[in-house]
PDB file of C-alpha atoms in Angstrom:
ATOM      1  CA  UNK A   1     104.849 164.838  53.531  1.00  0.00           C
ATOM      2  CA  UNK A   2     104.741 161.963  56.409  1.00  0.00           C
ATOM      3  CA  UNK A   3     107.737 159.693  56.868  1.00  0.00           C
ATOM      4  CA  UNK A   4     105.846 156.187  54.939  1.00  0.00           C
ATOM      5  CA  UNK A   5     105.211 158.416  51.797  1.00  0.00           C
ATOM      6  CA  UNK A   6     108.905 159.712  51.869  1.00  0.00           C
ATOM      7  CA  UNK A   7     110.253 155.548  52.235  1.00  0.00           C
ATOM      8  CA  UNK A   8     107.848 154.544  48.756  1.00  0.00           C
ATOM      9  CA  UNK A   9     109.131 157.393  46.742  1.00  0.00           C
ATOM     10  CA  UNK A  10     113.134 156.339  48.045  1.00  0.00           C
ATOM     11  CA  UNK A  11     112.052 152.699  47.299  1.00  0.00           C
ATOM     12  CA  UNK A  12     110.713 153.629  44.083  1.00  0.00           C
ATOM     13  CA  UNK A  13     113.588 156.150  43.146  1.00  0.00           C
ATOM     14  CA  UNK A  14     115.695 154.439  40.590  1.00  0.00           C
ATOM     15  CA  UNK A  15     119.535 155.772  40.436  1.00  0.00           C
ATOM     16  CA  UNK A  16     121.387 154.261  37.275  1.00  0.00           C
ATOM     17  CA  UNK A  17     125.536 155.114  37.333  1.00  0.00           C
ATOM     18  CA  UNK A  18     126.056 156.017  33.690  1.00  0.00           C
ATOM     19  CA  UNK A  19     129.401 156.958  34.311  1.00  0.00           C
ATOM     20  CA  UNK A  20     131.573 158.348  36.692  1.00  0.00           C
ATOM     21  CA  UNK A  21     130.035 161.723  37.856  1.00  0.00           C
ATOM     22  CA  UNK A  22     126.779 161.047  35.932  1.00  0.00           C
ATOM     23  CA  UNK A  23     123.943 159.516  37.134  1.00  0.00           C
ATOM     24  CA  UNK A  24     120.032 158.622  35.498  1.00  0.00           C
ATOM     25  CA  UNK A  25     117.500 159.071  37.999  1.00  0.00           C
ATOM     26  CA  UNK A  26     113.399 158.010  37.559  1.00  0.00           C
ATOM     27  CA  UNK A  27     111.227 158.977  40.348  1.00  0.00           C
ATOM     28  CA  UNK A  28     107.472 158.358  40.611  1.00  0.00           C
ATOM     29  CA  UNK A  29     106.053 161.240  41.289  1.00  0.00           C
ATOM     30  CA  UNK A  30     104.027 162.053  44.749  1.00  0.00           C
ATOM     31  CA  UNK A  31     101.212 163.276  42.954  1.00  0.00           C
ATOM     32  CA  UNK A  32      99.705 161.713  39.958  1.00  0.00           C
ATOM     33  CA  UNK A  33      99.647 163.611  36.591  1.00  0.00           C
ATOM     34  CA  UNK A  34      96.218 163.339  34.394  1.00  0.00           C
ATOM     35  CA  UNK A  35      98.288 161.909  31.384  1.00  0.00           C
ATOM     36  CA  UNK A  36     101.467 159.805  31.021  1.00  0.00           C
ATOM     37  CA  UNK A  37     103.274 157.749  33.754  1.00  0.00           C
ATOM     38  CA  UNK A  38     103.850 160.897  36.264  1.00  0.00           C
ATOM     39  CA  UNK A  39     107.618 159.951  36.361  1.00  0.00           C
ATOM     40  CA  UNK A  40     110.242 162.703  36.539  1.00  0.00           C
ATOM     41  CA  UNK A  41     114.104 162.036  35.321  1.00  0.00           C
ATOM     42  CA  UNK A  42     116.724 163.805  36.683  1.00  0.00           C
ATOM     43  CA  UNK A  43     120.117 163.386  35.074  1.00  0.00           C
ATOM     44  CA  UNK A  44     122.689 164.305  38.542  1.00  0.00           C
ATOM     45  CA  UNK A  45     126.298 165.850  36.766  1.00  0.00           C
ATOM     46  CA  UNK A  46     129.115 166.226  39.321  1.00  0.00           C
ATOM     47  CA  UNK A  47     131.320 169.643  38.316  1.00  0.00           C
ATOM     48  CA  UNK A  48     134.391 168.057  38.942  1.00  0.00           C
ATOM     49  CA  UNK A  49     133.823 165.424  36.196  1.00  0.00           C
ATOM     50  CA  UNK A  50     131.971 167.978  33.449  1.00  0.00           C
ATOM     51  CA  UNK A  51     132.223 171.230  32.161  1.00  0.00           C
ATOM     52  CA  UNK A  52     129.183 172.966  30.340  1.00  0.00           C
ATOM     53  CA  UNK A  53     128.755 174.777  27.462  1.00  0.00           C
ATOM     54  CA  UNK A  54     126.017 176.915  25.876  1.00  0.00           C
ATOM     55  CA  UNK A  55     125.442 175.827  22.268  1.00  0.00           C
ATOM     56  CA  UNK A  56     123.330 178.453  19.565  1.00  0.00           C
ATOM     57  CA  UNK A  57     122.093 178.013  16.321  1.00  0.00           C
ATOM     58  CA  UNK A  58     122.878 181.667  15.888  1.00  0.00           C
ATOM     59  CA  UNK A  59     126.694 180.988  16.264  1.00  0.00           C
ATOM     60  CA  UNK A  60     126.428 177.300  14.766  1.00  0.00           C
ATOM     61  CA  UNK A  61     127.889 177.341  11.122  1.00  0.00           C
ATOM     62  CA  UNK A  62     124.858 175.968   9.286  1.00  0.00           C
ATOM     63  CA  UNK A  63     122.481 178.525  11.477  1.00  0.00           C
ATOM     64  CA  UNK A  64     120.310 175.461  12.359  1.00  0.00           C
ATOM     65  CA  UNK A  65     117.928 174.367  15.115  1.00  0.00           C
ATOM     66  CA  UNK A  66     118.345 170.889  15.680  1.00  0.00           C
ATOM     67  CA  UNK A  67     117.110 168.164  18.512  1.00  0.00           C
ATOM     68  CA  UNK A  68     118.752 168.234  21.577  1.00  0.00           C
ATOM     69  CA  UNK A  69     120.252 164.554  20.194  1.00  0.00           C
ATOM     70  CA  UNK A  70     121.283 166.375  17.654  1.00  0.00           C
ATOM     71  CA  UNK A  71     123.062 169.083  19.233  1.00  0.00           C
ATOM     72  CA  UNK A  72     124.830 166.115  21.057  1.00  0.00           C
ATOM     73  CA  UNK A  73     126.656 164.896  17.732  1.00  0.00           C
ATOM     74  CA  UNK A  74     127.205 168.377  16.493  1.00  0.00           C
ATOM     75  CA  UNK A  75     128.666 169.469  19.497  1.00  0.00           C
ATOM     76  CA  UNK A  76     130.451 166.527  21.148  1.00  0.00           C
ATOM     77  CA  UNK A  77     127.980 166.274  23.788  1.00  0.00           C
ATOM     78  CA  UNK A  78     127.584 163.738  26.718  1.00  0.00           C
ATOM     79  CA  UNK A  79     124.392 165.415  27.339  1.00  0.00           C
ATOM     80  CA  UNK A  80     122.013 168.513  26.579  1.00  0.00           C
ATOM     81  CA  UNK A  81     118.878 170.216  27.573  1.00  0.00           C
ATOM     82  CA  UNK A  82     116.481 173.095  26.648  1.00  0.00           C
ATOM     83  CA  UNK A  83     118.472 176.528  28.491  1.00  0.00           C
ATOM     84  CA  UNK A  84     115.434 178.887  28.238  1.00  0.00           C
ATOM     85  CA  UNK A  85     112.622 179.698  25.765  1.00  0.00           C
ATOM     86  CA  UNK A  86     113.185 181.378  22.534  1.00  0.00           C
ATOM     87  CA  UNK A  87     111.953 184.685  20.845  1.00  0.00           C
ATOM     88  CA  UNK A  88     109.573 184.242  17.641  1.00  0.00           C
ATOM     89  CA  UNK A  89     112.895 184.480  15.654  1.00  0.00           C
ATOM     90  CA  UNK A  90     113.499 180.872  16.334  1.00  0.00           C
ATOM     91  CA  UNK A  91     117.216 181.505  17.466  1.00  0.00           C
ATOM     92  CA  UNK A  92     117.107 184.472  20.122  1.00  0.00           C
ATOM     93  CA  UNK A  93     116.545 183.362  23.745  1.00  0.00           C
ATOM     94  CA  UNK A  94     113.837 185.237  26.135  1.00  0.00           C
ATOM     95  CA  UNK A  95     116.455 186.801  28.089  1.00  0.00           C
ATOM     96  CA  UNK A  96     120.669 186.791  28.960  1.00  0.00           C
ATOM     97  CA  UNK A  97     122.405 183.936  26.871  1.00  0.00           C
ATOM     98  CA  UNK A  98     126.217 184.083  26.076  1.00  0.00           C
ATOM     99  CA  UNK A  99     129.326 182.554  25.957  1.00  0.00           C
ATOM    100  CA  UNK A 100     132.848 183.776  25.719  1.00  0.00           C
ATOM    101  CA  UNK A 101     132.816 183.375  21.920  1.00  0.00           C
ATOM    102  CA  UNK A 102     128.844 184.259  21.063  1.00  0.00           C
ATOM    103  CA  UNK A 103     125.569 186.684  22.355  1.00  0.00           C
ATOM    104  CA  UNK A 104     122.832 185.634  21.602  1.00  0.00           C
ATOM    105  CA  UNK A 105     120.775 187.547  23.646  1.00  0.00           C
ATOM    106  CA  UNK A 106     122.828 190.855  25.330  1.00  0.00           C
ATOM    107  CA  UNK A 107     120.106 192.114  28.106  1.00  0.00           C
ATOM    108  CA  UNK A 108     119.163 191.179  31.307  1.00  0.00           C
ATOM    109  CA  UNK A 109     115.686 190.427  31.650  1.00  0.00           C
ATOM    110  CA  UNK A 110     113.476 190.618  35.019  1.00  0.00           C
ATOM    111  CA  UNK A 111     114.152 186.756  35.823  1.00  0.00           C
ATOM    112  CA  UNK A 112     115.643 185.899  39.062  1.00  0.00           C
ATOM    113  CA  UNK A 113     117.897 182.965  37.681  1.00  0.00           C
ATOM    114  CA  UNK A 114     120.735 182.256  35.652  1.00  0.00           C
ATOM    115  CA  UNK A 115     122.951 179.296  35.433  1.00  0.00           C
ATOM    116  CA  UNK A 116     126.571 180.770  35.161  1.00  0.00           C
ATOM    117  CA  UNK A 117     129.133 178.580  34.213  1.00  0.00           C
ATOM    118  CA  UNK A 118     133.010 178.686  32.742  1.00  0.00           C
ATOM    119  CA  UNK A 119     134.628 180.914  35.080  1.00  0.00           C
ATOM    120  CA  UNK A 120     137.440 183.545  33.692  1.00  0.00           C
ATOM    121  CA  UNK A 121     141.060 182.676  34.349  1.00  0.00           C
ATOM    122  CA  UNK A 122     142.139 183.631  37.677  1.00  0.00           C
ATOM    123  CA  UNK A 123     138.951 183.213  39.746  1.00  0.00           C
ATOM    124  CA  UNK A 124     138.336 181.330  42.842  1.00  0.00           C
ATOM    125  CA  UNK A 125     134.723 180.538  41.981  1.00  0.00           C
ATOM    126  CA  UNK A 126     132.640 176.962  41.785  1.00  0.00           C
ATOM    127  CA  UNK A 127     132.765 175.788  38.124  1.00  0.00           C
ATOM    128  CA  UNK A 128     128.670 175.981  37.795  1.00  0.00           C
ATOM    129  CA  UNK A 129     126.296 177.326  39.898  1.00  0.00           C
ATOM    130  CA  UNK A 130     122.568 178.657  39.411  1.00  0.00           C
ATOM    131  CA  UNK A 131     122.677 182.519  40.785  1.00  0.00           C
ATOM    132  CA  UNK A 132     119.604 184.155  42.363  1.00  0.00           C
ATOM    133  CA  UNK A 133     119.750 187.680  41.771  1.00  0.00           C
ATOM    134  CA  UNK A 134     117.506 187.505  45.586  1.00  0.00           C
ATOM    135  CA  UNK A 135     120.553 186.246  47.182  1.00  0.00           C
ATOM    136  CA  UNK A 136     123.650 186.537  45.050  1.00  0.00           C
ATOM    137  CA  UNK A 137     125.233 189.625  43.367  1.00  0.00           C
ATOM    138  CA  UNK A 138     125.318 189.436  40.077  1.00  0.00           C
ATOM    139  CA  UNK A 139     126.894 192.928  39.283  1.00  0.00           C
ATOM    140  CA  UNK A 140     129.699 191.487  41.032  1.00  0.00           C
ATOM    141  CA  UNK A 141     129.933 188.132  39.233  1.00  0.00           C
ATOM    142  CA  UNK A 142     128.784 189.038  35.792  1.00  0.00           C
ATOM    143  CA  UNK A 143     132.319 189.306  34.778  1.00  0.00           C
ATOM    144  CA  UNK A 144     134.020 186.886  36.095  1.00  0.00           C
ATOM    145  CA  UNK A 145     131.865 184.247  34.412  1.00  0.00           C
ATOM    146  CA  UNK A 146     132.378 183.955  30.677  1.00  0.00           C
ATOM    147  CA  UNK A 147     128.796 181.426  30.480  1.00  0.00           C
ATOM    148  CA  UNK A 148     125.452 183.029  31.833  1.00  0.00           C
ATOM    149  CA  UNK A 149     121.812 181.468  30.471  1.00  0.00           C
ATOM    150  CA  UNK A 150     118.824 183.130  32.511  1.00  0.00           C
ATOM    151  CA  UNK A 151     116.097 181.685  32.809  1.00  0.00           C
ATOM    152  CA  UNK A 152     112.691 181.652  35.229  1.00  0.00           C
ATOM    153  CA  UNK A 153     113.171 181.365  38.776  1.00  0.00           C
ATOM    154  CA  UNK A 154     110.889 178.018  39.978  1.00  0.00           C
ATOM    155  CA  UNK A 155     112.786 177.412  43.497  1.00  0.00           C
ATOM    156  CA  UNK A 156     114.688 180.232  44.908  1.00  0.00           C
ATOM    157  CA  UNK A 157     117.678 180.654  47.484  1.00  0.00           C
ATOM    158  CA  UNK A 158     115.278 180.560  50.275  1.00  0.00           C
ATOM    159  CA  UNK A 159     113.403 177.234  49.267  1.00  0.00           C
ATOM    160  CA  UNK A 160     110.558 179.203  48.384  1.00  0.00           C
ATOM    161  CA  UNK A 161     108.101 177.975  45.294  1.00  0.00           C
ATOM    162  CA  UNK A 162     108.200 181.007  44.032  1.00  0.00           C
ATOM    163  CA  UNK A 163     105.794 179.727  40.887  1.00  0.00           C
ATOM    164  CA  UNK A 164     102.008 181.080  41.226  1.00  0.00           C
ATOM    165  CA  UNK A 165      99.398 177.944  40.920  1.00  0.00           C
ATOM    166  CA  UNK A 166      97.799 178.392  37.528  1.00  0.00           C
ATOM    167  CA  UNK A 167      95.198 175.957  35.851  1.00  0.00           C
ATOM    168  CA  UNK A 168      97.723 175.632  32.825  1.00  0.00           C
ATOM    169  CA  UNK A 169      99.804 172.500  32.486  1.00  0.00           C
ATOM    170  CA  UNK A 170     103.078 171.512  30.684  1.00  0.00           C
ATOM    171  CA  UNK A 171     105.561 168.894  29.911  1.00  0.00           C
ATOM    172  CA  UNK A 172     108.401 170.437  31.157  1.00  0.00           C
ATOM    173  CA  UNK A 173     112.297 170.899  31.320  1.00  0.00           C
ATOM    174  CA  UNK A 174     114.335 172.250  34.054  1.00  0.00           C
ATOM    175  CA  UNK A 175     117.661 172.778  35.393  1.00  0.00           C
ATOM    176  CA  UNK A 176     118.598 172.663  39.085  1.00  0.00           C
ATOM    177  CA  UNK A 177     121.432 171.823  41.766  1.00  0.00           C
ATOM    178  CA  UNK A 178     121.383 170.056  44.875  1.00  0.00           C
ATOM    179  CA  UNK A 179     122.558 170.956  48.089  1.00  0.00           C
ATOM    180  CA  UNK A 180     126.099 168.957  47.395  1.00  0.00           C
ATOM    181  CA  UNK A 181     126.689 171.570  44.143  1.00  0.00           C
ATOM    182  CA  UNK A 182     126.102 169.000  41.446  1.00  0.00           C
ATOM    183  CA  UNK A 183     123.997 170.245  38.466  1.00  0.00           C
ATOM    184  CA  UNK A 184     120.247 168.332  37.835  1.00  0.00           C
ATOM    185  CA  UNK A 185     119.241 168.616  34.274  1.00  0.00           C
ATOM    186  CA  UNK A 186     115.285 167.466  34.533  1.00  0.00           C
ATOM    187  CA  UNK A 187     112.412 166.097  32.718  1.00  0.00           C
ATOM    188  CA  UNK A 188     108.892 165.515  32.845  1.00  0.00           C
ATOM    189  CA  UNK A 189     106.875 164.366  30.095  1.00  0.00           C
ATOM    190  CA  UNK A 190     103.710 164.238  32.244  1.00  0.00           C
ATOM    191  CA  UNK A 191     102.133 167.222  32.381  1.00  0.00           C
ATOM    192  CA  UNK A 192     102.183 169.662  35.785  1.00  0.00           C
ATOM    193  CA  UNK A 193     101.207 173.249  36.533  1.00  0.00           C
ATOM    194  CA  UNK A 194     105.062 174.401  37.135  1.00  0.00           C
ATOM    195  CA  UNK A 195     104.046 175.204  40.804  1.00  0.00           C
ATOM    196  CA  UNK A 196     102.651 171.651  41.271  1.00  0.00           C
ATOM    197  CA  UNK A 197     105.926 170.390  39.588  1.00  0.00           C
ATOM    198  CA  UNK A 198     108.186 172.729  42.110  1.00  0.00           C
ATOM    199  CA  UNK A 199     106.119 170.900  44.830  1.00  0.00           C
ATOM    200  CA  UNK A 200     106.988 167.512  43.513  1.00  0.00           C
ATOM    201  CA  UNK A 201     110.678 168.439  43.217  1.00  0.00           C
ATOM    202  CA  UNK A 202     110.793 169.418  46.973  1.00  0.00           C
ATOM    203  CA  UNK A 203     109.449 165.965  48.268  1.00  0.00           C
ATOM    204  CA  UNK A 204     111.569 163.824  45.856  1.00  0.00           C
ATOM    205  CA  UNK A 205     114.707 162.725  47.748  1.00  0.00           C
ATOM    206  CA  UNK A 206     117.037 164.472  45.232  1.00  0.00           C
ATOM    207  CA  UNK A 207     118.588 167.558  48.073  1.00  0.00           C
ATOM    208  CA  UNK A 208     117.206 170.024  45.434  1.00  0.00           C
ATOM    209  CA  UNK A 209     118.298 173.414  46.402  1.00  0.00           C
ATOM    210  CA  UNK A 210     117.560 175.791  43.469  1.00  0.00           C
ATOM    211  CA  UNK A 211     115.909 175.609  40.469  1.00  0.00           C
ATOM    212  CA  UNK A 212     115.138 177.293  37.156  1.00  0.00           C
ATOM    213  CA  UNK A 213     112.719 176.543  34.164  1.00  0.00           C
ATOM    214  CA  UNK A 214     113.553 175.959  31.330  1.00  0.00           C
ATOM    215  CA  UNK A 215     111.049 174.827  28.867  1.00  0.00           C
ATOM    216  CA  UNK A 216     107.669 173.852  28.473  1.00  0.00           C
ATOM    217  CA  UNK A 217     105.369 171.290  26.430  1.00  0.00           C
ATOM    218  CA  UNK A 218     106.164 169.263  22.805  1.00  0.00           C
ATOM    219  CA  UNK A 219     109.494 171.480  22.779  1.00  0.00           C
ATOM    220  CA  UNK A 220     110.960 170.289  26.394  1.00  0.00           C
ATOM    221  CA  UNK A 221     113.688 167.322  25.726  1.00  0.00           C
ATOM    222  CA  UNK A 222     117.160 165.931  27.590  1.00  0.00           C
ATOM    223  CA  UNK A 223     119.288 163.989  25.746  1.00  0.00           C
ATOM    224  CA  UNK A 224     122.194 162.075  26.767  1.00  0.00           C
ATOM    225  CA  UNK A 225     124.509 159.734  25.543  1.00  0.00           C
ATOM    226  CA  UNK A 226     125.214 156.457  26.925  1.00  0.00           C
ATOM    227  CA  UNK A 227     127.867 154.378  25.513  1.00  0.00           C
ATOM    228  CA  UNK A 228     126.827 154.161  21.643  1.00  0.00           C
ATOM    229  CA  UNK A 229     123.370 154.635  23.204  1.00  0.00           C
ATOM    230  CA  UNK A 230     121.522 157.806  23.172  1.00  0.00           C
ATOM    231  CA  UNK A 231     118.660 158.408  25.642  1.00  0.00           C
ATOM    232  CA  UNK A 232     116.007 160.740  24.203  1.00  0.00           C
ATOM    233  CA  UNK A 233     113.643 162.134  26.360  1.00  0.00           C
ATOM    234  CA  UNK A 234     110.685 164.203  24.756  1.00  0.00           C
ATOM    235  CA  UNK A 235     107.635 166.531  26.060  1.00  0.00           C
ATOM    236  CA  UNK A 236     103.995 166.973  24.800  1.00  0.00           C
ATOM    237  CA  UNK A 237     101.372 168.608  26.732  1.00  0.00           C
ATOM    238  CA  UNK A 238     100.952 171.737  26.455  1.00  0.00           C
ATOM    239  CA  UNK A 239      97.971 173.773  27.854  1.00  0.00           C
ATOM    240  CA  UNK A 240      96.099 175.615  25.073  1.00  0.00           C
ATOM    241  CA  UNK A 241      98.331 174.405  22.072  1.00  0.00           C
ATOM    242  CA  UNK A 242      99.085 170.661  22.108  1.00  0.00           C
ATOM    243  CA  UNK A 243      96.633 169.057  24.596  1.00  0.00           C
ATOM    244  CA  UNK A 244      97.469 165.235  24.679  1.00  0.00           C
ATOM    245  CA  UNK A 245     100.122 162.837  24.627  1.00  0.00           C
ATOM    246  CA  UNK A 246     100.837 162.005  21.776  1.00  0.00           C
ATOM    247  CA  UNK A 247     103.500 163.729  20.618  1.00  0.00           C
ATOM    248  CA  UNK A 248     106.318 160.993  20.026  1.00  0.00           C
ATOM    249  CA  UNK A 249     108.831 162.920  18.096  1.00  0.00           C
ATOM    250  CA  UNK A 250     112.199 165.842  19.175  1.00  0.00           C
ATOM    251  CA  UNK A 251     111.563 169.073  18.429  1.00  0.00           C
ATOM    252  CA  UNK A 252     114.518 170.868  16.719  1.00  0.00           C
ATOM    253  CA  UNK A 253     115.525 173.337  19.337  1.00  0.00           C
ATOM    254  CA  UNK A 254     118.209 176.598  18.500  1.00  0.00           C
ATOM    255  CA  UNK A 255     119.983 176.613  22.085  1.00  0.00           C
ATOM    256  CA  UNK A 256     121.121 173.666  24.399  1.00  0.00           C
ATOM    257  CA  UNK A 257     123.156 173.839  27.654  1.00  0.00           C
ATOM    258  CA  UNK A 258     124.978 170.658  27.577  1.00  0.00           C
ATOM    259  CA  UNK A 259     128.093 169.125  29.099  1.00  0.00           C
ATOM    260  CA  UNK A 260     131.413 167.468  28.200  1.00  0.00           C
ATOM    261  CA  UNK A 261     134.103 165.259  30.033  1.00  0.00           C
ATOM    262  CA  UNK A 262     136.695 167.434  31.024  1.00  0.00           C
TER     263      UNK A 262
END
């Protein structure tokens, strides 16, 4: 990407300080999606301001799927995203989801990624960070993390899309970090083939360092609240299932990873 393109997508980045340690970004992205405004939100968390939980409708005590803005009442949220897909269950993840108090899904799948989070008493580790099993050992760091949600590799350690191109397209919800350690919870409602969206993560001036996906078409949401104010962000496209953009309305969801002031 030359130098001129790089300036109009900084001059057209829009940061908005929600509070301290939380920021709202809205970037235009470099290449135009066939439905929708093409613009990508990125909600930036800063560690040292949040923790992060994993939230299940298979621990909750009514059992129920709800919106991501509802998960954020139920849970006494400041924000929450799709962690993963789910199983045909409605309630099991796709692969590893726990916390210290809940399983909801015991194995380790073949995915690359997992955001681990909620370190064990005792250990000298960062707070959150998305592991690569490429790079990082997670044998080693399994157990000292009481939080792991994996999840499908999209940028790895290396910088590497790591996402095949593919003619299908999606709405879609990720989860990343930059190169400073913060967390990036992110949305698109414009639909992208996940390795054109990995591509339009890279050249966005966000320092994205790793990322994972997370969800994909009507399903794909962030939510976040803002003063008495909650911002709902929702997907619809969906290759092969929901084909337009019409779809105006959360999905209830059974698993969030969200965040609260610590």
């Amino acid at each position: 990407m030359n130098s001129a393109v790089m300036l109009l997508l900084v001059a057209l980045a829009s940061w908005q300080p929600l509070e301290p340690g939380l920021d709202l970004g809205t970037f235009i992205a470099p290449q135009k999606s066939q439905h929708g405004e093409s613009k990508v939100r990125i909600l930036r968390i800063d560690p040292n301001h949040f923790d992060f939980r994993v939230l299940n409708a298979s621990h909750a005590a009514d059992g129920q799927s709800k919106t991501a803005k509802e998960w954020l009442y139920s849970g006494g949220l400041v924000a929450a995203i799709n962690p993963s897909m789910y199983q045909k269950d409605m309630k099991t993840s796709v692969s590893l989801m726990k916390n210290r108090h809940h399983t909801n899904h015991p194995r380790l799948s073949k995915d690359k990624m997992l955001l681990a989070f909620d370190p064990k008493p005792g250990e000298s580790l960062p707070s959150v960070q998305l592991v690569d099993r490429d790079c990082d050992d997670f044998n080693a760091l399994e157990p000292r993390y009481g939080s792991w949600v994996q999840s499908i590799r999209m940028l790895s350690c290396k910088g590497q899309n790591v996402w095949a191109q593919q003619n299908k397209r999606w709405s879609i919800a990720a989860i990343g970090t930059d190169t400073q350690g913060k967390i990036l919870f992110i949305h698109a409602r414009s639909p992208y083939s996940v390795h054109d969206f990995v591509k339009i993560l890279k050249a966005l001036p966000i320092d994205i360092a790793r990322a994972m996906y997370a969800e994909g078409g009507p399903e794909a949401q962030l939510a976040i609240m803002h003063g008495r104010e909650v911002l709902e962000f929702v997907g619809s496209f969906e290759s092969g299932y929901h084909e337009d953009d019409t779809n105006v309305a959360a999905w209830p969801i059974p698993n969030v990873v969200g965040i609260v002031r610590k």
